[in-house]
PDB file of N, CA, C and O in Angstrom:
ATOM      1  N   MET I   1     -44.303 -38.200   7.186  1.00 88.00           N
ATOM      2  CA  MET I   1     -44.604 -39.623   6.877  1.00 88.00           C
ATOM      3  C   MET I   1     -44.306 -40.746   8.007  1.00 88.00           C
ATOM      4  O   MET I   1     -45.010 -41.756   8.563  1.00 88.00           O
ATOM      5  N   ILE I   2     -43.348 -40.311   9.085  1.00 94.00           N
ATOM      6  CA  ILE I   2     -43.185 -40.871   9.871  1.00 94.00           C
ATOM      7  C   ILE I   2     -44.321 -40.935  10.845  1.00 94.00           C
ATOM      8  O   ILE I   2     -44.921 -41.574  11.755  1.00 94.00           O
ATOM      9  N   TYR I   3     -44.485 -39.493  11.018  1.00 93.00           N
ATOM     10  CA  TYR I   3     -45.641 -39.118  11.765  1.00 93.00           C
ATOM     11  C   TYR I   3     -47.272 -40.056  11.822  1.00 93.00           C
ATOM     12  O   TYR I   3     -47.886 -40.580  12.315  1.00 93.00           O
ATOM     13  N   ASP I   4     -47.436 -40.291  10.468  1.00 94.00           N
ATOM     14  CA  ASP I   4     -48.448 -40.886   9.989  1.00 94.00           C
ATOM     15  C   ASP I   4     -48.461 -42.386  10.394  1.00 94.00           C
ATOM     16  O   ASP I   4     -49.195 -42.968  10.969  1.00 94.00           O
ATOM     17  N   TYR I   5     -46.910 -42.968   9.892  1.00 95.00           N
ATOM     18  CA  TYR I   5     -46.933 -44.220  10.640  1.00 95.00           C
ATOM     19  C   TYR I   5     -47.016 -44.360  12.138  1.00 95.00           C
ATOM     20  O   TYR I   5     -47.811 -45.432  12.800  1.00 95.00           O
ATOM     21  N   LEU I   6     -46.561 -43.267  13.071  1.00 96.00           N
ATOM     22  CA  LEU I   6     -46.601 -43.323  14.334  1.00 96.00           C
ATOM     23  C   LEU I   6     -48.399 -43.097  14.733  1.00 96.00           C
ATOM     24  O   LEU I   6     -48.812 -44.184  15.817  1.00 96.00           O
ATOM     25  N   ARG I   7     -48.942 -42.347  14.189  1.00 96.00           N
ATOM     26  CA  ARG I   7     -50.555 -42.042  14.267  1.00 96.00           C
ATOM     27  C   ARG I   7     -51.044 -43.555  14.111  1.00 96.00           C
ATOM     28  O   ARG I   7     -52.106 -43.738  15.061  1.00 96.00           O
ATOM     29  N   ASN I   8     -50.793 -44.383  13.133  1.00 95.00           N
ATOM     30  CA  ASN I   8     -51.480 -45.463  12.831  1.00 95.00           C
ATOM     31  C   ASN I   8     -50.985 -46.343  13.716  1.00 95.00           C
ATOM     32  O   ASN I   8     -52.251 -47.142  14.261  1.00 95.00           O
ATOM     33  N   LEU I   9     -49.864 -46.352  14.360  1.00 95.00           N
ATOM     34  CA  LEU I   9     -49.565 -47.231  15.231  1.00 95.00           C
ATOM     35  C   LEU I   9     -50.244 -47.508  16.565  1.00 95.00           C
ATOM     36  O   LEU I   9     -50.966 -48.326  17.225  1.00 95.00           O
ATOM     37  N   LEU I  10     -50.506 -46.021  16.996  1.00 96.00           N
ATOM     38  CA  LEU I  10     -51.330 -45.806  18.056  1.00 96.00           C
ATOM     39  C   LEU I  10     -52.831 -46.188  18.134  1.00 96.00           C
ATOM     40  O   LEU I  10     -53.155 -46.506  18.881  1.00 96.00           O
ATOM     41  N   GLN I  11     -53.058 -45.874  17.068  1.00 96.00           N
ATOM     42  CA  GLN I  11     -54.827 -45.877  16.739  1.00 96.00           C
ATOM     43  C   GLN I  11     -55.225 -47.437  16.504  1.00 96.00           C
ATOM     44  O   GLN I  11     -55.664 -48.038  17.341  1.00 96.00           O
ATOM     45  N   GLU I  12     -54.361 -48.285  15.911  1.00 94.00           N
ATOM     46  CA  GLU I  12     -54.546 -49.579  15.444  1.00 94.00           C
ATOM     47  C   GLU I  12     -54.060 -50.530  16.560  1.00 94.00           C
ATOM     48  O   GLU I  12     -54.874 -51.496  16.970  1.00 94.00           O
ATOM     49  N   THR I  13     -52.719 -50.140  16.944  1.00 92.00           N
ATOM     50  CA  THR I  13     -52.406 -51.424  17.902  1.00 92.00           C
ATOM     51  C   THR I  13     -52.513 -50.851  19.291  1.00 92.00           C
ATOM     52  O   THR I  13     -52.788 -51.852  20.208  1.00 92.00           O
ATOM     53  N   PHE I  14     -52.657 -49.708  19.693  1.00 92.00           N
ATOM     54  CA  PHE I  14     -52.536 -49.372  21.331  1.00 92.00           C
ATOM     55  C   PHE I  14     -53.772 -48.760  21.369  1.00 92.00           C
ATOM     56  O   PHE I  14     -54.220 -48.196  22.645  1.00 92.00           O
ATOM     57  N   ARG I  15     -55.018 -48.816  20.312  1.00 94.00           N
ATOM     58  CA  ARG I  15     -56.223 -48.262  20.405  1.00 94.00           C
ATOM     59  C   ARG I  15     -56.687 -47.048  21.210  1.00 94.00           C
ATOM     60  O   ARG I  15     -57.295 -46.515  22.209  1.00 94.00           O
ATOM     61  N   VAL I  16     -55.589 -45.974  20.833  1.00 95.00           N
ATOM     62  CA  VAL I  16     -55.862 -44.513  21.196  1.00 95.00           C
ATOM     63  C   VAL I  16     -56.724 -43.921  20.410  1.00 95.00           C
ATOM     64  O   VAL I  16     -56.673 -44.089  19.251  1.00 95.00           O
ATOM     65  N   ASN I  17     -57.640 -43.312  21.079  1.00 89.00           N
ATOM     66  CA  ASN I  17     -58.498 -42.560  20.834  1.00 89.00           C
ATOM     67  C   ASN I  17     -58.438 -41.292  20.536  1.00 89.00           C
ATOM     68  O   ASN I  17     -57.842 -40.616  21.497  1.00 89.00           O
ATOM     69  N   GLY I  18     -59.447 -40.517  19.587  1.00 88.00           N
ATOM     70  CA  GLY I  18     -59.335 -38.972  19.974  1.00 88.00           C
ATOM     71  C   GLY I  18     -58.370 -38.397  19.116  1.00 88.00           C
ATOM     72  O   GLY I  18     -57.533 -39.318  18.105  1.00 88.00           O
ATOM     73  N   GLU I  19     -57.835 -36.926  19.289  1.00 90.00           N
ATOM     74  CA  GLU I  19     -57.027 -36.390  18.341  1.00 90.00           C
ATOM     75  C   GLU I  19     -55.709 -36.885  18.800  1.00 90.00           C
ATOM     76  O   GLU I  19     -55.119 -36.750  19.709  1.00 90.00           O
ATOM     77  N   ILE I  20     -54.890 -37.220  17.603  1.00 95.00           N
ATOM     78  CA  ILE I  20     -53.479 -37.650  17.909  1.00 95.00           C
ATOM     79  C   ILE I  20     -52.728 -36.612  17.106  1.00 95.00           C
ATOM     80  O   ILE I  20     -52.521 -36.749  15.913  1.00 95.00           O
ATOM     81  N   ALA I  21     -52.576 -35.497  17.474  1.00 97.00           N
ATOM     82  CA  ALA I  21     -51.642 -34.435  17.154  1.00 97.00           C
ATOM     83  C   ALA I  21     -50.056 -34.355  17.306  1.00 97.00           C
ATOM     84  O   ALA I  21     -49.697 -34.845  18.384  1.00 97.00           O
ATOM     85  N   PRO I  22     -49.272 -33.942  16.449  1.00 96.00           N
ATOM     86  CA  PRO I  22     -48.080 -34.124  16.650  1.00 96.00           C
ATOM     87  C   PRO I  22     -47.411 -33.273  17.806  1.00 96.00           C
ATOM     88  O   PRO I  22     -46.332 -33.689  18.483  1.00 96.00           O
ATOM     89  N   ASP I  23     -48.192 -32.577  18.424  1.00 97.00           N
ATOM     90  CA  ASP I  23     -47.587 -31.850  19.769  1.00 97.00           C
ATOM     91  C   ASP I  23     -48.120 -32.551  21.129  1.00 97.00           C
ATOM     92  O   ASP I  23     -47.603 -32.247  22.176  1.00 97.00           O
ATOM     93  N   LYS I  24     -48.793 -33.588  20.911  1.00 96.00           N
ATOM     94  CA  LYS I  24     -49.127 -34.424  22.055  1.00 96.00           C
ATOM     95  C   LYS I  24     -48.052 -35.547  22.432  1.00 96.00           C
ATOM     96  O   LYS I  24     -47.427 -35.927  21.648  1.00 96.00           O
ATOM     97  N   SER I  25     -47.790 -35.384  23.782  1.00 97.00           N
ATOM     98  CA  SER I  25     -47.000 -36.492  24.353  1.00 97.00           C
ATOM     99  C   SER I  25     -47.709 -37.625  24.513  1.00 97.00           C
ATOM    100  O   SER I  25     -48.965 -37.681  24.605  1.00 97.00           O
ATOM    101  N   PHE I  26     -46.899 -38.608  24.898  1.00 96.00           N
ATOM    102  CA  PHE I  26     -47.290 -39.796  25.344  1.00 96.00           C
ATOM    103  C   PHE I  26     -48.388 -39.848  26.608  1.00 96.00           C
ATOM    104  O   PHE I  26     -49.616 -40.647  26.822  1.00 96.00           O
ATOM    105  N   GLY I  27     -48.021 -39.126  27.620  1.00 95.00           N
ATOM    106  CA  GLY I  27     -48.704 -38.871  28.727  1.00 95.00           C
ATOM    107  C   GLY I  27     -50.248 -37.932  28.368  1.00 95.00           C
ATOM    108  O   GLY I  27     -50.950 -38.257  28.546  1.00 95.00           O
ATOM    109  N   ASP I  28     -50.080 -36.938  27.257  1.00 96.00           N
ATOM    110  CA  ASP I  28     -51.328 -35.978  26.965  1.00 96.00           C
ATOM    111  C   ASP I  28     -52.328 -37.299  26.208  1.00 96.00           C
ATOM    112  O   ASP I  28     -53.547 -37.072  26.495  1.00 96.00           O
ATOM    113  N   LEU I  29     -51.555 -38.454  25.628  1.00 96.00           N
ATOM    114  CA  LEU I  29     -52.380 -39.534  25.336  1.00 96.00           C
ATOM    115  C   LEU I  29     -52.892 -40.539  26.208  1.00 96.00           C
ATOM    116  O   LEU I  29     -53.696 -41.663  25.826  1.00 96.00           O
ATOM    117  N   ALA I  30     -52.904 -40.243  27.548  1.00 94.00           N
ATOM    118  CA  ALA I  30     -53.104 -41.138  28.362  1.00 94.00           C
ATOM    119  C   ALA I  30     -52.366 -42.233  28.381  1.00 94.00           C
ATOM    120  O   ALA I  30     -52.827 -43.546  28.758  1.00 94.00           O
ATOM    121  N   LEU I  31     -51.116 -42.713  27.887  1.00 95.00           N
ATOM    122  CA  LEU I  31     -50.251 -43.771  27.853  1.00 95.00           C
ATOM    123  C   LEU I  31     -49.289 -43.760  28.896  1.00 95.00           C
ATOM    124  O   LEU I  31     -48.666 -42.555  29.210  1.00 95.00           O
ATOM    125  N   ASP I  32     -49.214 -44.805  29.614  1.00 94.00           N
ATOM    126  CA  ASP I  32     -48.354 -44.809  31.019  1.00 94.00           C
ATOM    127  C   ASP I  32     -47.124 -45.415  30.269  1.00 94.00           C
ATOM    128  O   ASP I  32     -46.586 -45.425  29.109  1.00 94.00           O
ATOM    129  N   SER I  33     -45.943 -45.552  31.549  1.00 93.00           N
ATOM    130  CA  SER I  33     -44.629 -45.782  31.210  1.00 93.00           C
ATOM    131  C   SER I  33     -44.619 -47.262  30.379  1.00 93.00           C
ATOM    132  O   SER I  33     -43.615 -47.531  29.559  1.00 93.00           O
ATOM    133  N   LEU I  34     -45.667 -48.022  30.765  1.00 95.00           N
ATOM    134  CA  LEU I  34     -45.406 -49.326  30.203  1.00 95.00           C
ATOM    135  C   LEU I  34     -45.739 -49.322  28.857  1.00 95.00           C
ATOM    136  O   LEU I  34     -45.404 -50.198  27.687  1.00 95.00           O
ATOM    137  N   ASN I  35     -47.039 -48.621  28.600  1.00 95.00           N
ATOM    138  CA  ASN I  35     -47.252 -48.438  26.885  1.00 95.00           C
ATOM    139  C   ASN I  35     -46.250 -47.978  26.106  1.00 95.00           C
ATOM    140  O   ASN I  35     -45.828 -48.295  25.145  1.00 95.00           O
ATOM    141  N   THR I  36     -45.441 -47.032  26.899  1.00 95.00           N
ATOM    142  CA  THR I  36     -44.211 -46.163  26.214  1.00 95.00           C
ATOM    143  C   THR I  36     -43.175 -47.303  25.834  1.00 95.00           C
ATOM    144  O   THR I  36     -42.882 -47.193  24.656  1.00 95.00           O
ATOM    145  N   ALA I  37     -42.818 -48.153  26.983  1.00 95.00           N
ATOM    146  CA  ALA I  37     -41.789 -49.144  26.578  1.00 95.00           C
ATOM    147  C   ALA I  37     -42.518 -50.118  25.469  1.00 95.00           C
ATOM    148  O   ALA I  37     -41.595 -50.676  24.504  1.00 95.00           O
ATOM    149  N   GLU I  38     -43.685 -50.483  25.286  1.00 95.00           N
ATOM    150  CA  GLU I  38     -44.269 -51.368  24.428  1.00 95.00           C
ATOM    151  C   GLU I  38     -44.040 -50.691  23.012  1.00 95.00           C
ATOM    152  O   GLU I  38     -44.011 -51.334  22.114  1.00 95.00           O
ATOM    153  N   ILE I  39     -44.359 -49.354  22.819  1.00 96.00           N
ATOM    154  CA  ILE I  39     -44.522 -48.780  21.646  1.00 96.00           C
ATOM    155  C   ILE I  39     -42.939 -48.725  21.045  1.00 96.00           C
ATOM    156  O   ILE I  39     -42.593 -49.125  19.873  1.00 96.00           O
ATOM    157  N   CYS I  40     -41.819 -48.614  21.824  1.00 96.00           N
ATOM    158  CA  CYS I  40     -40.603 -48.533  21.693  1.00 96.00           C
ATOM    159  C   CYS I  40     -40.048 -49.741  21.087  1.00 96.00           C
ATOM    160  O   CYS I  40     -39.494 -49.893  20.267  1.00 96.00           O
ATOM    161  N   ALA I  41     -40.976 -50.829  21.963  1.00 96.00           N
ATOM    162  CA  ALA I  41     -40.159 -52.359  21.258  1.00 96.00           C
ATOM    163  C   ALA I  41     -41.053 -52.321  20.130  1.00 96.00           C
ATOM    164  O   ALA I  41     -40.460 -53.170  19.193  1.00 96.00           O
ATOM    165  N   ALA I  42     -42.234 -52.248  19.785  1.00 96.00           N
ATOM    166  CA  ALA I  42     -42.901 -52.260  18.591  1.00 96.00           C
ATOM    167  C   ALA I  42     -41.922 -51.632  17.398  1.00 96.00           C
ATOM    168  O   ALA I  42     -41.878 -51.973  16.427  1.00 96.00           O
ATOM    169  N   LEU I  43     -41.649 -50.223  17.374  1.00 96.00           N
ATOM    170  CA  LEU I  43     -40.738 -49.610  16.754  1.00 96.00           C
ATOM    171  C   LEU I  43     -39.546 -50.150  16.404  1.00 96.00           C
ATOM    172  O   LEU I  43     -39.082 -50.250  15.400  1.00 96.00           O
ATOM    173  N   GLU I  44     -38.963 -50.926  17.465  1.00 96.00           N
ATOM    174  CA  GLU I  44     -37.591 -51.483  17.204  1.00 96.00           C
ATOM    175  C   GLU I  44     -37.780 -52.794  16.428  1.00 96.00           C
ATOM    176  O   GLU I  44     -36.878 -52.930  15.376  1.00 96.00           O
ATOM    177  N   ASP I  45     -38.946 -53.518  16.603  1.00 96.00           N
ATOM    178  CA  ASP I  45     -38.769 -54.728  15.757  1.00 96.00           C
ATOM    179  C   ASP I  45     -39.546 -54.327  14.357  1.00 96.00           C
ATOM    180  O   ASP I  45     -38.971 -54.606  13.231  1.00 96.00           O
ATOM    181  N   ASP I  46     -40.371 -53.306  14.424  1.00 95.00           N
ATOM    182  CA  ASP I  46     -40.734 -52.794  12.940  1.00 95.00           C
ATOM    183  C   ASP I  46     -39.838 -52.157  11.930  1.00 95.00           C
ATOM    184  O   ASP I  46     -39.830 -52.503  10.868  1.00 95.00           O
ATOM    185  N   LEU I  47     -39.077 -51.397  12.475  1.00 95.00           N
ATOM    186  CA  LEU I  47     -38.303 -50.528  11.921  1.00 95.00           C
ATOM    187  C   LEU I  47     -36.677 -50.742  11.800  1.00 95.00           C
ATOM    188  O   LEU I  47     -35.988 -50.078  11.324  1.00 95.00           O
ATOM    189  N   LYS I  48     -36.654 -51.752  12.915  1.00 95.00           N
ATOM    190  CA  LYS I  48     -35.093 -51.978  12.904  1.00 95.00           C
ATOM    191  C   LYS I  48     -34.125 -51.014  13.424  1.00 95.00           C
ATOM    192  O   LYS I  48     -33.102 -51.256  12.835  1.00 95.00           O
ATOM    193  N   VAL I  49     -34.388 -50.183  14.614  1.00 97.00           N
ATOM    194  CA  VAL I  49     -33.870 -49.415  14.982  1.00 97.00           C
ATOM    195  C   VAL I  49     -33.783 -49.777  16.217  1.00 97.00           C
ATOM    196  O   VAL I  49     -34.312 -50.248  17.126  1.00 97.00           O
ATOM    197  N   SER I  50     -32.601 -48.960  17.050  1.00 96.00           N
ATOM    198  CA  SER I  50     -32.350 -49.230  18.636  1.00 96.00           C
ATOM    199  C   SER I  50     -32.799 -47.785  19.214  1.00 96.00           C
ATOM    200  O   SER I  50     -32.293 -47.227  18.774  1.00 96.00           O
ATOM    201  N   ILE I  51     -33.611 -47.981  20.151  1.00 96.00           N
ATOM    202  CA  ILE I  51     -34.347 -46.634  21.066  1.00 96.00           C
ATOM    203  C   ILE I  51     -33.674 -47.070  22.562  1.00 96.00           C
ATOM    204  O   ILE I  51     -34.443 -48.132  23.100  1.00 96.00           O
ATOM    205  N   ASP I  52     -33.099 -46.326  23.134  1.00 93.00           N
ATOM    206  CA  ASP I  52     -32.702 -46.365  24.691  1.00 93.00           C
ATOM    207  C   ASP I  52     -33.914 -45.651  25.452  1.00 93.00           C
ATOM    208  O   ASP I  52     -35.013 -44.954  24.764  1.00 93.00           O
ATOM    209  N   ASP I  53     -33.932 -46.477  26.468  1.00 85.00           N
ATOM    210  CA  ASP I  53     -34.938 -46.022  27.339  1.00 85.00           C
ATOM    211  C   ASP I  53     -35.284 -44.640  27.913  1.00 85.00           C
ATOM    212  O   ASP I  53     -36.010 -44.162  27.872  1.00 85.00           O
ATOM    213  N   GLU I  54     -33.972 -43.849  27.949  1.00 92.00           N
ATOM    214  CA  GLU I  54     -33.846 -42.442  28.123  1.00 92.00           C
ATOM    215  C   GLU I  54     -34.414 -41.402  27.037  1.00 92.00           C
ATOM    216  O   GLU I  54     -34.529 -40.547  27.497  1.00 92.00           O
ATOM    217  N   GLU I  55     -34.510 -42.121  26.002  1.00 96.00           N
ATOM    218  CA  GLU I  55     -34.510 -41.294  24.621  1.00 96.00           C
ATOM    219  C   GLU I  55     -36.194 -41.117  24.588  1.00 96.00           C
ATOM    220  O   GLU I  55     -36.694 -40.057  24.259  1.00 96.00           O
ATOM    221  N   VAL I  56     -37.086 -42.073  24.968  1.00 96.00           N
ATOM    222  CA  VAL I  56     -38.239 -41.732  25.074  1.00 96.00           C
ATOM    223  C   VAL I  56     -39.293 -41.706  26.254  1.00 96.00           C
ATOM    224  O   VAL I  56     -38.920 -43.098  27.036  1.00 96.00           O
ATOM    225  N   THR I  57     -39.629 -40.644  26.699  1.00 95.00           N
ATOM    226  CA  THR I  57     -40.476 -40.554  28.012  1.00 95.00           C
ATOM    227  C   THR I  57     -41.982 -40.586  27.765  1.00 95.00           C
ATOM    228  O   THR I  57     -42.471 -40.461  26.504  1.00 95.00           O
ATOM    229  N   GLN I  58     -42.780 -40.464  28.627  1.00 94.00           N
ATOM    230  CA  GLN I  58     -44.255 -40.026  28.562  1.00 94.00           C
ATOM    231  C   GLN I  58     -44.126 -38.318  28.299  1.00 94.00           C
ATOM    232  O   GLN I  58     -45.323 -38.026  27.653  1.00 94.00           O
ATOM    233  N   GLU I  59     -42.950 -37.599  28.493  1.00 97.00           N
ATOM    234  CA  GLU I  59     -43.403 -36.296  28.033  1.00 97.00           C
ATOM    235  C   GLU I  59     -42.690 -36.039  26.491  1.00 97.00           C
ATOM    236  O   GLU I  59     -43.114 -35.100  26.080  1.00 97.00           O
ATOM    237  N   THR I  60     -42.612 -37.012  25.847  1.00 97.00           N
ATOM    238  CA  THR I  60     -41.872 -36.901  24.612  1.00 97.00           C
ATOM    239  C   THR I  60     -43.125 -36.919  23.651  1.00 97.00           C
ATOM    240  O   THR I  60     -44.167 -37.566  23.690  1.00 97.00           O
ATOM    241  N   THR I  61     -43.003 -36.129  22.655  1.00 97.00           N
ATOM    242  CA  THR I  61     -44.209 -35.812  21.855  1.00 97.00           C
ATOM    243  C   THR I  61     -43.935 -36.703  20.539  1.00 97.00           C
ATOM    244  O   THR I  61     -42.634 -37.210  20.312  1.00 97.00           O
ATOM    245  N   LEU I  62     -45.184 -36.885  19.794  1.00 97.00           N
ATOM    246  CA  LEU I  62     -44.936 -37.696  18.767  1.00 97.00           C
ATOM    247  C   LEU I  62     -44.015 -37.032  17.687  1.00 97.00           C
ATOM    248  O   LEU I  62     -43.246 -37.625  17.136  1.00 97.00           O
ATOM    249  N   SER I  63     -44.155 -35.712  17.455  1.00 97.00           N
ATOM    250  CA  SER I  63     -43.280 -35.033  16.779  1.00 97.00           C
ATOM    251  C   SER I  63     -41.490 -35.299  17.033  1.00 97.00           C
ATOM    252  O   SER I  63     -40.670 -35.372  16.105  1.00 97.00           O
ATOM    253  N   GLU I  64     -41.336 -35.207  18.346  1.00 98.00           N
ATOM    254  CA  GLU I  64     -39.689 -35.391  18.815  1.00 98.00           C
ATOM    255  C   GLU I  64     -39.629 -36.750  18.693  1.00 98.00           C
ATOM    256  O   GLU I  64     -38.350 -37.151  18.042  1.00 98.00           O
ATOM    257  N   LEU I  65     -40.690 -37.836  18.806  1.00 97.00           N
ATOM    258  CA  LEU I  65     -40.255 -39.092  18.479  1.00 97.00           C
ATOM    259  C   LEU I  65     -40.032 -39.311  16.757  1.00 97.00           C
ATOM    260  O   LEU I  65     -39.295 -39.977  16.717  1.00 97.00           O
ATOM    261  N   ALA I  66     -40.761 -39.005  16.042  1.00 96.00           N
ATOM    262  CA  ALA I  66     -40.985 -38.605  14.758  1.00 96.00           C
ATOM    263  C   ALA I  66     -39.270 -38.202  14.336  1.00 96.00           C
ATOM    264  O   ALA I  66     -38.423 -38.846  13.613  1.00 96.00           O
ATOM    265  N   ASP I  67     -38.991 -36.943  14.819  1.00 97.00           N
ATOM    266  CA  ASP I  67     -37.466 -36.398  14.604  1.00 97.00           C
ATOM    267  C   ASP I  67     -36.608 -37.309  15.277  1.00 97.00           C
ATOM    268  O   ASP I  67     -35.241 -37.444  14.588  1.00 97.00           O
ATOM    269  N   LEU I  68     -36.601 -38.125  16.242  1.00 97.00           N
ATOM    270  CA  LEU I  68     -35.660 -39.068  16.656  1.00 97.00           C
ATOM    271  C   LEU I  68     -35.452 -40.072  15.597  1.00 97.00           C
ATOM    272  O   LEU I  68     -34.435 -40.755  15.494  1.00 97.00           O
ATOM    273  N   LEU I  69     -36.481 -40.725  15.240  1.00 97.00           N
ATOM    274  CA  LEU I  69     -36.898 -41.958  14.363  1.00 97.00           C
ATOM    275  C   LEU I  69     -35.982 -41.516  13.324  1.00 97.00           C
ATOM    276  O   LEU I  69     -34.819 -42.473  12.420  1.00 97.00           O
ATOM    277  N   GLN I  70     -36.278 -40.216  12.857  1.00 96.00           N
ATOM    278  CA  GLN I  70     -35.523 -39.795  11.396  1.00 96.00           C
ATOM    279  C   GLN I  70     -33.751 -39.724  11.683  1.00 96.00           C
ATOM    280  O   GLN I  70     -32.952 -39.832  10.697  1.00 96.00           O
ATOM    281  N   SER I  71     -33.676 -39.160  12.764  1.00 97.00           N
ATOM    282  CA  SER I  71     -31.967 -38.899  12.919  1.00 97.00           C
ATOM    283  C   SER I  71     -31.257 -40.228  13.349  1.00 97.00           C
ATOM    284  O   SER I  71     -30.169 -40.071  12.815  1.00 97.00           O
ATOM    285  N   LYS I  72     -32.229 -41.010  13.424  1.00 96.00           N
ATOM    286  CA  LYS I  72     -31.594 -42.603  13.485  1.00 96.00           C
ATOM    287  C   LYS I  72     -31.656 -43.297  12.080  1.00 96.00           C
ATOM    288  O   LYS I  72     -31.245 -44.413  11.838  1.00 96.00           O
ATOM    289  N   GLY I  73     -32.032 -42.593  11.049  1.00 95.00           N
ATOM    290  CA  GLY I  73     -31.890 -42.882   9.522  1.00 95.00           C
ATOM    291  C   GLY I  73     -33.080 -43.748   9.038  1.00 95.00           C
ATOM    292  O   GLY I  73     -33.318 -44.274   8.013  1.00 95.00           O
ATOM    293  N   VAL I  74     -34.098 -43.707   9.561  1.00 95.00           N
ATOM    294  CA  VAL I  74     -35.420 -44.344   9.488  1.00 95.00           C
ATOM    295  C   VAL I  74     -36.417 -43.252   8.341  1.00 95.00           C
ATOM    296  O   VAL I  74     -36.109 -42.235   8.314  1.00 95.00           O
ATOM    297  N   VAL I  75     -36.668 -44.092   7.434  1.00 90.00           N
ATOM    298  CA  VAL I  75     -36.962 -43.310   6.025  1.00 90.00           C
ATOM    299  C   VAL I  75     -38.377 -44.663   5.978  1.00 90.00           C
ATOM    300  O   VAL I  75     -38.067 -45.767   5.606  1.00 90.00           O
ATOM    301  N   LEU I  76     -39.714 -44.061   5.819  1.00 87.00           N
ATOM    302  CA  LEU I  76     -40.520 -44.861   5.151  1.00 87.00           C
ATOM    303  C   LEU I  76     -41.174 -44.463   3.873  1.00 87.00           C
ATOM    304  O   LEU I  76     -40.907 -43.279   3.373  1.00 87.00           O
ATOM    305  N   ALA I  77     -41.023 -45.567   3.105  1.00 76.00           N
ATOM    306  CA  ALA I  77     -41.474 -45.274   1.672  1.00 76.00           C
ATOM    307  C   ALA I  77     -43.203 -45.189   2.073  1.00 76.00           C
ATOM    308  O   ALA I  77     -43.680 -45.429   2.651  1.00 76.00           O
ATOM    309  N   GLY I  78     -43.504 -44.193   1.035  1.00 63.00           N
ATOM    310  CA  GLY I  78     -44.985 -43.635   0.696  1.00 63.00           C
ATOM    311  C   GLY I  78     -45.859 -44.150  -0.168  1.00 63.00           C
ATOM    312  O   GLY I  78     -46.828 -44.109  -0.389  1.00 63.00           O
TER     313      GLY I  78
END
């Protein structure tokens, strides 16, 4: 569920094209550090969660980010 939310965010807000698989990192998706910071800011606003700069880097995969969000108590209704 969180992965689907992340995939939609990347496609619709950040215009990421192509396959967005859980094992892809932000770097694999051609997102730079500014994009990564913008994604974290969007997540903080949308999901009311705090994400430290060190927790998400260009090497972070979507699966890892989903796990991080879940560990912070994020639950999305489906």
